[in-house]
Coordinates of C-alpha atoms and ligand atoms in Angstrom, one line a residue:
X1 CA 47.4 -14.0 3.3
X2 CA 47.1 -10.4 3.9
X3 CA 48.9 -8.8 7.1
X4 CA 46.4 -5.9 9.4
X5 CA 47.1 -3.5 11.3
X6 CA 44.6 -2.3 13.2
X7 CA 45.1 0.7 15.8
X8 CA 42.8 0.7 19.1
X9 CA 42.2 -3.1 18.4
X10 CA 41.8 -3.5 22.7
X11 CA 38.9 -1.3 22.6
X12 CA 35.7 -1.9 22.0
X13 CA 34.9 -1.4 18.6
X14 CA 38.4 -2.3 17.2
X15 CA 37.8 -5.5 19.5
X16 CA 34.8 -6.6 18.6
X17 CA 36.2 -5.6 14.9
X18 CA 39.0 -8.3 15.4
X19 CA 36.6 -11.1 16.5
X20 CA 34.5 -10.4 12.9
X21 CA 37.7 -10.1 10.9
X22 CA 39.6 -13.3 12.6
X23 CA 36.2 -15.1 12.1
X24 CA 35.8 -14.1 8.5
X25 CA 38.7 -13.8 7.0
X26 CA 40.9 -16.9 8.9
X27 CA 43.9 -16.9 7.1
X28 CA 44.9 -13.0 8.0
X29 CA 47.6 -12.2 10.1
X30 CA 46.6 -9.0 12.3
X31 CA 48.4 -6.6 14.0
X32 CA 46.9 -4.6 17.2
X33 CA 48.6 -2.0 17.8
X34 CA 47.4 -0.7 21.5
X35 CA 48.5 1.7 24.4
X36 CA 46.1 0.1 26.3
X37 CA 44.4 3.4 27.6
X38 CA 41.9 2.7 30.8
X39 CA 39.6 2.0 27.5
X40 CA 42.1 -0.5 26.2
X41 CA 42.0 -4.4 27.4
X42 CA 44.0 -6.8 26.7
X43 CA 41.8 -9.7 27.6
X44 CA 39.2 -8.8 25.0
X45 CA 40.9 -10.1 22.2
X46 CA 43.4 -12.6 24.4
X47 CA 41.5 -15.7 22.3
X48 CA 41.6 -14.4 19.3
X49 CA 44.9 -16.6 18.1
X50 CA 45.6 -14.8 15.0
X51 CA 46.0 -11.3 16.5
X52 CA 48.9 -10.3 18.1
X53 CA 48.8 -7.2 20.3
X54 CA 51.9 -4.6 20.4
X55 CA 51.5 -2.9 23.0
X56 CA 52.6 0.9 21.9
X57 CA 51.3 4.4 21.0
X58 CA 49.9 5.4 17.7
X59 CA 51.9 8.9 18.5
X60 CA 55.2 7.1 18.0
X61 CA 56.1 6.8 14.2
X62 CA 59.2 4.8 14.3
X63 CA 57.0 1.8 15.8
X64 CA 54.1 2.3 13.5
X65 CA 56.9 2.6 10.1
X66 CA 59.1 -0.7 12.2
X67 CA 55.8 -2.4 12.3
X68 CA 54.7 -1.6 8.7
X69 CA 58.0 -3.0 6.9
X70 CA 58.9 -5.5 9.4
X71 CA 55.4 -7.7 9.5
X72 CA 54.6 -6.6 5.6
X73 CA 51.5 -4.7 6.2
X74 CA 49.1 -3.3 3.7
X75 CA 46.0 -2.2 5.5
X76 CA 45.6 -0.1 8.6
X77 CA 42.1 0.1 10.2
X78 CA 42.7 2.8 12.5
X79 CA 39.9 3.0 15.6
X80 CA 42.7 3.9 18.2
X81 CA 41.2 7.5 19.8
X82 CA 40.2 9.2 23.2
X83 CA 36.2 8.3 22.9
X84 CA 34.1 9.6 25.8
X85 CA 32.8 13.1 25.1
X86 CA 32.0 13.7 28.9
X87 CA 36.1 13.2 29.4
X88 CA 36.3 15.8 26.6
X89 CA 34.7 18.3 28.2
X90 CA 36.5 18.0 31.6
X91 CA 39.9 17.4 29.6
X92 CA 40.3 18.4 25.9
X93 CA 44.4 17.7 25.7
X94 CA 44.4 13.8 25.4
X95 CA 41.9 14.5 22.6
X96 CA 44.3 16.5 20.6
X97 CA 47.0 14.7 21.4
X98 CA 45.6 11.1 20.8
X99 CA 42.9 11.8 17.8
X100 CA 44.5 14.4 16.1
X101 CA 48.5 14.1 16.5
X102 CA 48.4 9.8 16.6
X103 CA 46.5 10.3 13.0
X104 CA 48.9 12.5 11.9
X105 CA 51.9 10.5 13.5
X106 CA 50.3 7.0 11.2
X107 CA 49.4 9.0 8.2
X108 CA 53.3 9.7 8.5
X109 CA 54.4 6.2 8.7
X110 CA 52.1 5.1 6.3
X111 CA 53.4 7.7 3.5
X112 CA 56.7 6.8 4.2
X113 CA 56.4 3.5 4.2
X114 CA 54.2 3.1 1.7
X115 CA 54.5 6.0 -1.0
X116 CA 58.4 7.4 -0.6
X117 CA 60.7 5.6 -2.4
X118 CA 58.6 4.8 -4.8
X119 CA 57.7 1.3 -4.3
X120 CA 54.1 1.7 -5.1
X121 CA 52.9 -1.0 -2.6
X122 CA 49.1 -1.6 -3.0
X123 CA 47.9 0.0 0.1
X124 CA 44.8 0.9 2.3
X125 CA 44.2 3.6 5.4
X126 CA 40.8 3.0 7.1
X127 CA 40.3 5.5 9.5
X128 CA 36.9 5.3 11.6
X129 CA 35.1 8.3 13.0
X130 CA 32.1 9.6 13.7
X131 CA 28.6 11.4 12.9
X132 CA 29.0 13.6 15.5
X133 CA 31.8 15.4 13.1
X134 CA 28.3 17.0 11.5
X135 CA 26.9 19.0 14.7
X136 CA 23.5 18.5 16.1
X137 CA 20.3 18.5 14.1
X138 CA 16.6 20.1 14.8
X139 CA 13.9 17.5 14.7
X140 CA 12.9 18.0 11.4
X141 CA 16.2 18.7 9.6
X142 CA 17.5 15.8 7.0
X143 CA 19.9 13.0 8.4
X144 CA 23.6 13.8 7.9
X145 CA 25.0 12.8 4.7
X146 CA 28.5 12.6 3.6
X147 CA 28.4 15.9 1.6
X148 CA 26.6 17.8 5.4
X149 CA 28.8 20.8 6.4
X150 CA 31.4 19.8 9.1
X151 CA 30.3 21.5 12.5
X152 CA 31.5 19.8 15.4
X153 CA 30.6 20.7 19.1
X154 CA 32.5 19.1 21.8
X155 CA 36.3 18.8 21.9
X156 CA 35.9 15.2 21.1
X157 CA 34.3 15.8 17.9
X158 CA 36.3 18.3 17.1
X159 CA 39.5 16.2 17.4
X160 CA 37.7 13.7 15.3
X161 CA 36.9 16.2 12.7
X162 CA 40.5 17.4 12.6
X163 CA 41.7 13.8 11.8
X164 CA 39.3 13.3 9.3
X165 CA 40.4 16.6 7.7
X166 CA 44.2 15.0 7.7
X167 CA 43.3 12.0 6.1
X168 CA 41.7 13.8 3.5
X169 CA 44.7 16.1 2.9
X170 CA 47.2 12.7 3.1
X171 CA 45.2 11.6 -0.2
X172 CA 44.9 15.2 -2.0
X173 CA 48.2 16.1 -1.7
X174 CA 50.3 12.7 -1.5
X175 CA 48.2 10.2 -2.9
X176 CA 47.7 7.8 0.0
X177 CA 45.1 5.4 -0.5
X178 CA 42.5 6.4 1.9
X179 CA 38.5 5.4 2.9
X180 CA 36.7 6.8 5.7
X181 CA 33.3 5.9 7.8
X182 CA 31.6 8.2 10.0
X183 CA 29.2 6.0 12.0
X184 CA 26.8 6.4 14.8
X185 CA 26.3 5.5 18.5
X186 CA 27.3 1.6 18.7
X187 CA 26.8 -0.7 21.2
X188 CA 27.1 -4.5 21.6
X189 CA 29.9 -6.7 23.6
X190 CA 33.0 -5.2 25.0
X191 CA 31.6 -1.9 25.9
X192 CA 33.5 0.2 28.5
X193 CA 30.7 0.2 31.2
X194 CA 31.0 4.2 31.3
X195 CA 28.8 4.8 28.1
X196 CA 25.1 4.8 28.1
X197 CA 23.9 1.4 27.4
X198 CA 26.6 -0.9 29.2
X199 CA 26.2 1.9 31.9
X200 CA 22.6 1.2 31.7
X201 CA 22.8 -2.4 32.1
X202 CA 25.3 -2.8 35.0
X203 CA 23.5 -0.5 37.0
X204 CA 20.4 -2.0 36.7
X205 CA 22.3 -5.3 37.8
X206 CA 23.1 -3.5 40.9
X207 CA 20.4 -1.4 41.8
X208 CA 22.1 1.9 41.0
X209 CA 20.2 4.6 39.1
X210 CA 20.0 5.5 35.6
X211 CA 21.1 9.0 35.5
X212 CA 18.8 10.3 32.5
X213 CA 20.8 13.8 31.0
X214 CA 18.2 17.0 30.2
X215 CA 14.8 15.7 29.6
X216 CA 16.5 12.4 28.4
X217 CA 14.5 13.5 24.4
X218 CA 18.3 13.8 22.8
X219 CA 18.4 11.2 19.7
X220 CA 20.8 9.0 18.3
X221 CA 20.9 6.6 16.0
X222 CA 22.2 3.5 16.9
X223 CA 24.3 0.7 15.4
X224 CA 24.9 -3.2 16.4
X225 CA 29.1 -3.4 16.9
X226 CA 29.0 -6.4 14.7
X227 CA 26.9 -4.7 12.0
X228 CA 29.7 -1.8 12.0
X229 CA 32.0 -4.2 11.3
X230 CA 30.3 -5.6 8.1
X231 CA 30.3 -1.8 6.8
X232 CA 33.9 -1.3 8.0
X233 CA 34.5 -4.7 5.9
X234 CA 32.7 -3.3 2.8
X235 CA 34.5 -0.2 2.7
X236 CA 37.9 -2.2 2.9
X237 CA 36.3 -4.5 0.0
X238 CA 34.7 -1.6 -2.3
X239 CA 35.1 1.8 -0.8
X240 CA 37.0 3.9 -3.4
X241 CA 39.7 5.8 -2.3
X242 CA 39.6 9.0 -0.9
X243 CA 35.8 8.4 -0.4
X244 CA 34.0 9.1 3.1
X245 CA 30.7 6.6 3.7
X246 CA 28.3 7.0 6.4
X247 CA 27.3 3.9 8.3
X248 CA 24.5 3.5 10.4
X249 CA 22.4 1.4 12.3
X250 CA 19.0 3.2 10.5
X251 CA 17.3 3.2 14.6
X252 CA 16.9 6.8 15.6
X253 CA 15.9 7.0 18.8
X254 CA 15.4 9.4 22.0
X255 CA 17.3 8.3 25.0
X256 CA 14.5 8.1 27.0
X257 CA 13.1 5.1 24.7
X258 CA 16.3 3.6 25.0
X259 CA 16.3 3.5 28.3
X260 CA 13.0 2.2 28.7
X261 CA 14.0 -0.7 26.0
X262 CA 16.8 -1.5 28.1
X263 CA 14.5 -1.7 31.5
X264 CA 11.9 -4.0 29.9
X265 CA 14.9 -6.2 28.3
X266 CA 16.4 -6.5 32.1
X267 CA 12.8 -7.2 33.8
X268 CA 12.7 -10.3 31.3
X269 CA 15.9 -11.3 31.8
X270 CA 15.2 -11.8 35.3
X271 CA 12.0 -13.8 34.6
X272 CA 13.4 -15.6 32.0
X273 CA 16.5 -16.6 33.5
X274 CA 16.9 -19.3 35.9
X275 CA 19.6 -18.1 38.9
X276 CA 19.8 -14.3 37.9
X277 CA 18.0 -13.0 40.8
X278 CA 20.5 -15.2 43.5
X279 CA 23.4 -13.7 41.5
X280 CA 22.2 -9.6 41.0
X281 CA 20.4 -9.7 44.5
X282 CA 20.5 -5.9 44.6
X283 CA 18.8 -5.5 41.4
X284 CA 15.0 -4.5 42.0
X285 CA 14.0 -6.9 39.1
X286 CA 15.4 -9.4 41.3
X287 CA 12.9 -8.3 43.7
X288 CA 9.8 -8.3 41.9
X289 CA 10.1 -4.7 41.0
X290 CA 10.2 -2.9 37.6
X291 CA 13.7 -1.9 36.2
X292 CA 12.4 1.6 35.0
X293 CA 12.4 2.3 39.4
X294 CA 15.6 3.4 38.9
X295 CA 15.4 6.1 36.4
X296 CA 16.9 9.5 37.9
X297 CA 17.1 12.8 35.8
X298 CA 20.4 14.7 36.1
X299 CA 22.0 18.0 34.8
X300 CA 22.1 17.8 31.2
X301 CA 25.7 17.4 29.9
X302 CA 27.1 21.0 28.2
X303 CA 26.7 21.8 25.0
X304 CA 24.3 18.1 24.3
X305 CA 23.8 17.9 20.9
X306 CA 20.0 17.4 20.5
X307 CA 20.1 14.7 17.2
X308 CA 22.1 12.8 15.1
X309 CA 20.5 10.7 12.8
X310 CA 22.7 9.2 9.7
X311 CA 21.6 9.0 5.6
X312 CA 23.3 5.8 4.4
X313 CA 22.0 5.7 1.2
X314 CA 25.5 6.2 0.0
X315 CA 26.6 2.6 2.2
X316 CA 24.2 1.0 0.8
X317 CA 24.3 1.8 -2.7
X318 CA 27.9 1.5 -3.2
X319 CA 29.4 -0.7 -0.7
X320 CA 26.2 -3.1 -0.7
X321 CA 26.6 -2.4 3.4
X322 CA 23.6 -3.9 5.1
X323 CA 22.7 -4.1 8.8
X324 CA 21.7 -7.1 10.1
X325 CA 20.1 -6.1 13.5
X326 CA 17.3 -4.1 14.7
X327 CA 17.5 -2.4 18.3
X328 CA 15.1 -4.9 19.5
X329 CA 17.6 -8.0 19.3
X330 CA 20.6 -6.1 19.2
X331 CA 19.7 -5.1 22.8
X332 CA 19.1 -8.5 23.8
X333 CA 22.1 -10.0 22.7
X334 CA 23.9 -7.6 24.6
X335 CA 22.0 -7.9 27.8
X336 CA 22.9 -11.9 27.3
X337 CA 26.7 -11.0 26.7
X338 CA 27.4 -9.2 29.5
X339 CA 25.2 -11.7 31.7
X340 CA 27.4 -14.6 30.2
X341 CA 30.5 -12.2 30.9
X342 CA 30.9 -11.1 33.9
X343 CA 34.4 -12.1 34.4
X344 CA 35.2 -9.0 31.8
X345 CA 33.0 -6.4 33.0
X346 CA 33.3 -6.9 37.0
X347 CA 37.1 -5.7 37.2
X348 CA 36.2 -3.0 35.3
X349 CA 33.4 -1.2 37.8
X350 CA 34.7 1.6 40.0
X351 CA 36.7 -0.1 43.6
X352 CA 36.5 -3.6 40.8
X353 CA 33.1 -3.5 41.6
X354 CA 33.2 -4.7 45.1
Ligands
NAD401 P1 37.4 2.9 22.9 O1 37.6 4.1 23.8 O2 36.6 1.8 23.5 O3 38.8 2.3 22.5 C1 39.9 3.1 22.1 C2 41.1 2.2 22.0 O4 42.2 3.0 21.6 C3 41.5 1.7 23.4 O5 41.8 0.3 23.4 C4 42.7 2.5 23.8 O6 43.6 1.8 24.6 C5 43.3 2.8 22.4 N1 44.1 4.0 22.4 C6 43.8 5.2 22.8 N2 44.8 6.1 22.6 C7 45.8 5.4 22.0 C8 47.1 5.7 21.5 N3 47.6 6.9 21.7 N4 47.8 4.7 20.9 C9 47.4 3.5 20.8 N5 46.1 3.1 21.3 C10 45.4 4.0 21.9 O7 36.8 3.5 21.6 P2 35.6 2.9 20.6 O8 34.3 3.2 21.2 O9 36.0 1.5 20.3 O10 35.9 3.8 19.4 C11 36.7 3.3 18.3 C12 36.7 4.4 17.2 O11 35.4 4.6 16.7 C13 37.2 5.8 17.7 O12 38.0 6.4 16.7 C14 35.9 6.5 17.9 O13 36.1 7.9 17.7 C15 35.0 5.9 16.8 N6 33.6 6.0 17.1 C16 33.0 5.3 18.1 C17 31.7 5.3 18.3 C18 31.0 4.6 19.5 O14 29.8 4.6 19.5 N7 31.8 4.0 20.4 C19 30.8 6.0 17.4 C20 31.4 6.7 16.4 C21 32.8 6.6 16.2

């Protein structure tokens, strides 16, 4: 049996990555190791019966070393991070101190724990980040690879790239066992409803508009949770130390066909499904009117990267990382999630949605 920790495990990534490790892998014993942020929540992972949630900050080292010797743990798969760009730009500090002193503060423990001494254990640090550590691409420029120059453009990504820089230097110069992935935009089940697509969604449910940043042309490529997980799992499984992977969901799209994919999948929804309209009466669909209604353009966020778009040939090639879902059903399955659960998402809205 081998003992997990993974950091952020109440959010949404590290949440749904919990699920897909519990599910595959039944006889590990994982950790969660969570501060439970506004992001964090502890009822996405409250059924999950072989995670235990500790409820404490990556920032303080004598849990994260306590929590290494005490439950014999070998990997840490560290999501735990501010997330939301927009928050970045209105308040940088949490970034720094979160995504770059927390890594710092569990590259510590892990050294410590598992290099000084001299005990050797066999060891792993996963630590997740993100494309947008590569800066923002023209529309004919070549997707990011692993070897693209670092150029990072919102505090966020900034604070990711500085992490990723540490965990670098915690292999060079000590000789912890490190992988990292840079992935793309994901989305799926669990999503805080402040980023794009769950945003989307809700507000469709409830008539609100779809505020649509700039002309709404900025492109992202984007990733099913669940497929994210797989790669995360194959980097764990044959990622060589020190190594960096990209992982994507290879759909590059503007936000403006998002958006319109999310419309139409809500329009069907509502003439698919028995009951919808009684329950999201505000919703135009509901009335007989198209979803799309709804879109409003606002100021576009500053400094908007215009493209990210993500070369996974590396992935592929030598982690055998596949994705298994195109936009099209990705986007439905998520529609049908949060349908299925609004108990999660409800409390969540602004005034608990009232
Ligand atoms: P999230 O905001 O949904 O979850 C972050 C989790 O970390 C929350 O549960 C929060 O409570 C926890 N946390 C925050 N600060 C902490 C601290 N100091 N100590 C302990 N726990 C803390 O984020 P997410 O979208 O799941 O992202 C997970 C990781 O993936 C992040 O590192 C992020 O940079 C990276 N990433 C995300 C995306 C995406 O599309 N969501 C894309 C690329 C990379």
């Amino acid at each position: 049996m081998a003992n997990l920790l993974v950091t952020g495990g109440a959010g949404f990534i590290g949440g749904n990555f919990v699920h897909y490790w519990a599910k595959e892998h039944p006889g590990d014993a994982i950790v969660v190791l969570d501060c439970l942020t506004y992001a964090g929540n502890r009822s996405t992972i409250a059924g999950v019966e072989q995670a235990e949630l500790v409820v404490g900050d990556i920032r303080d080292t004598g849990l994260v070393e306590r929590l290494l010797q005490e439950r014999g743990i070998g990997t840490i798969v560290h999501f735990a991070a501010e997330s939301h760009v927009d928050r970045s730009i209105t308040g940088p500090d949490a970034f720094i101190e979160t995504n770059i002193l927390g890594t710092n503060s569990l590259l510590k423990a892990a050294r410590k724990v598992w290099l000084d001494g001299g005990t050797g254990v066999e060891h792993r640090f996963h630590h997740i980040s993100t494309d947008e550590v590569y800066g923002s691409l023209g529309p004919s420029d070549p997707a990011f690879s692993e070897s693209t120059q670092y150029q990072p453009n919102s505090p966020y990504s900034a604070s990711k790239a500085a992490s990723d820089h540490l965990v670098r230097a915690y292999h060079h110069t000590y000789g912890l066992q490190v992988t990292t992935t840079n992935c793309s935009n994901n989305y799926g089940p669990y999503h805080y409803p402040e980023k794009l697509i769950p945003l989307f969604m809700l507000n469709a449910l409830s008539g609100k508009p779809l505020p649509i940043y700039g002309d709404g042309m900025n492109v992202r490529d984007w990733l099913y949770v669940e497929d994210h997980c797989r790669g995360i799992e194959a980097a764990l499984k044959n990622g060589k130390p020190g190594e960096t992977y990209n992982i994507g969901g290879g759909e590059e799209l503007p936000n403006l066909a998002v958006i319109d994919r999310i419309c139409t999948e809500v329009d069907r929804a509502f003439a698919e499904i028995e009951g919808l309209a009684q329950r999201f009466p505000a919703a135009p669909a509901a009335q007989g009117r198209p979803t799309a209604e709804l879109k409003t353009f606002v100021e576009d966020r500053k400094g908007h990267d215009r493209r990210y778009a993500i070369d996974e040939t590396k992935a592929r090639s030598e982690l055998a990382y596949v994705p298994q879902q195109d936009f099209e059903t990705g986007l439905r399955q998520t529609l049908r999630w949060y349908l299925d659960n609004e108990a999660w998402w409800r409390p969540l809205l602004p005034g608990g949605g009232g």
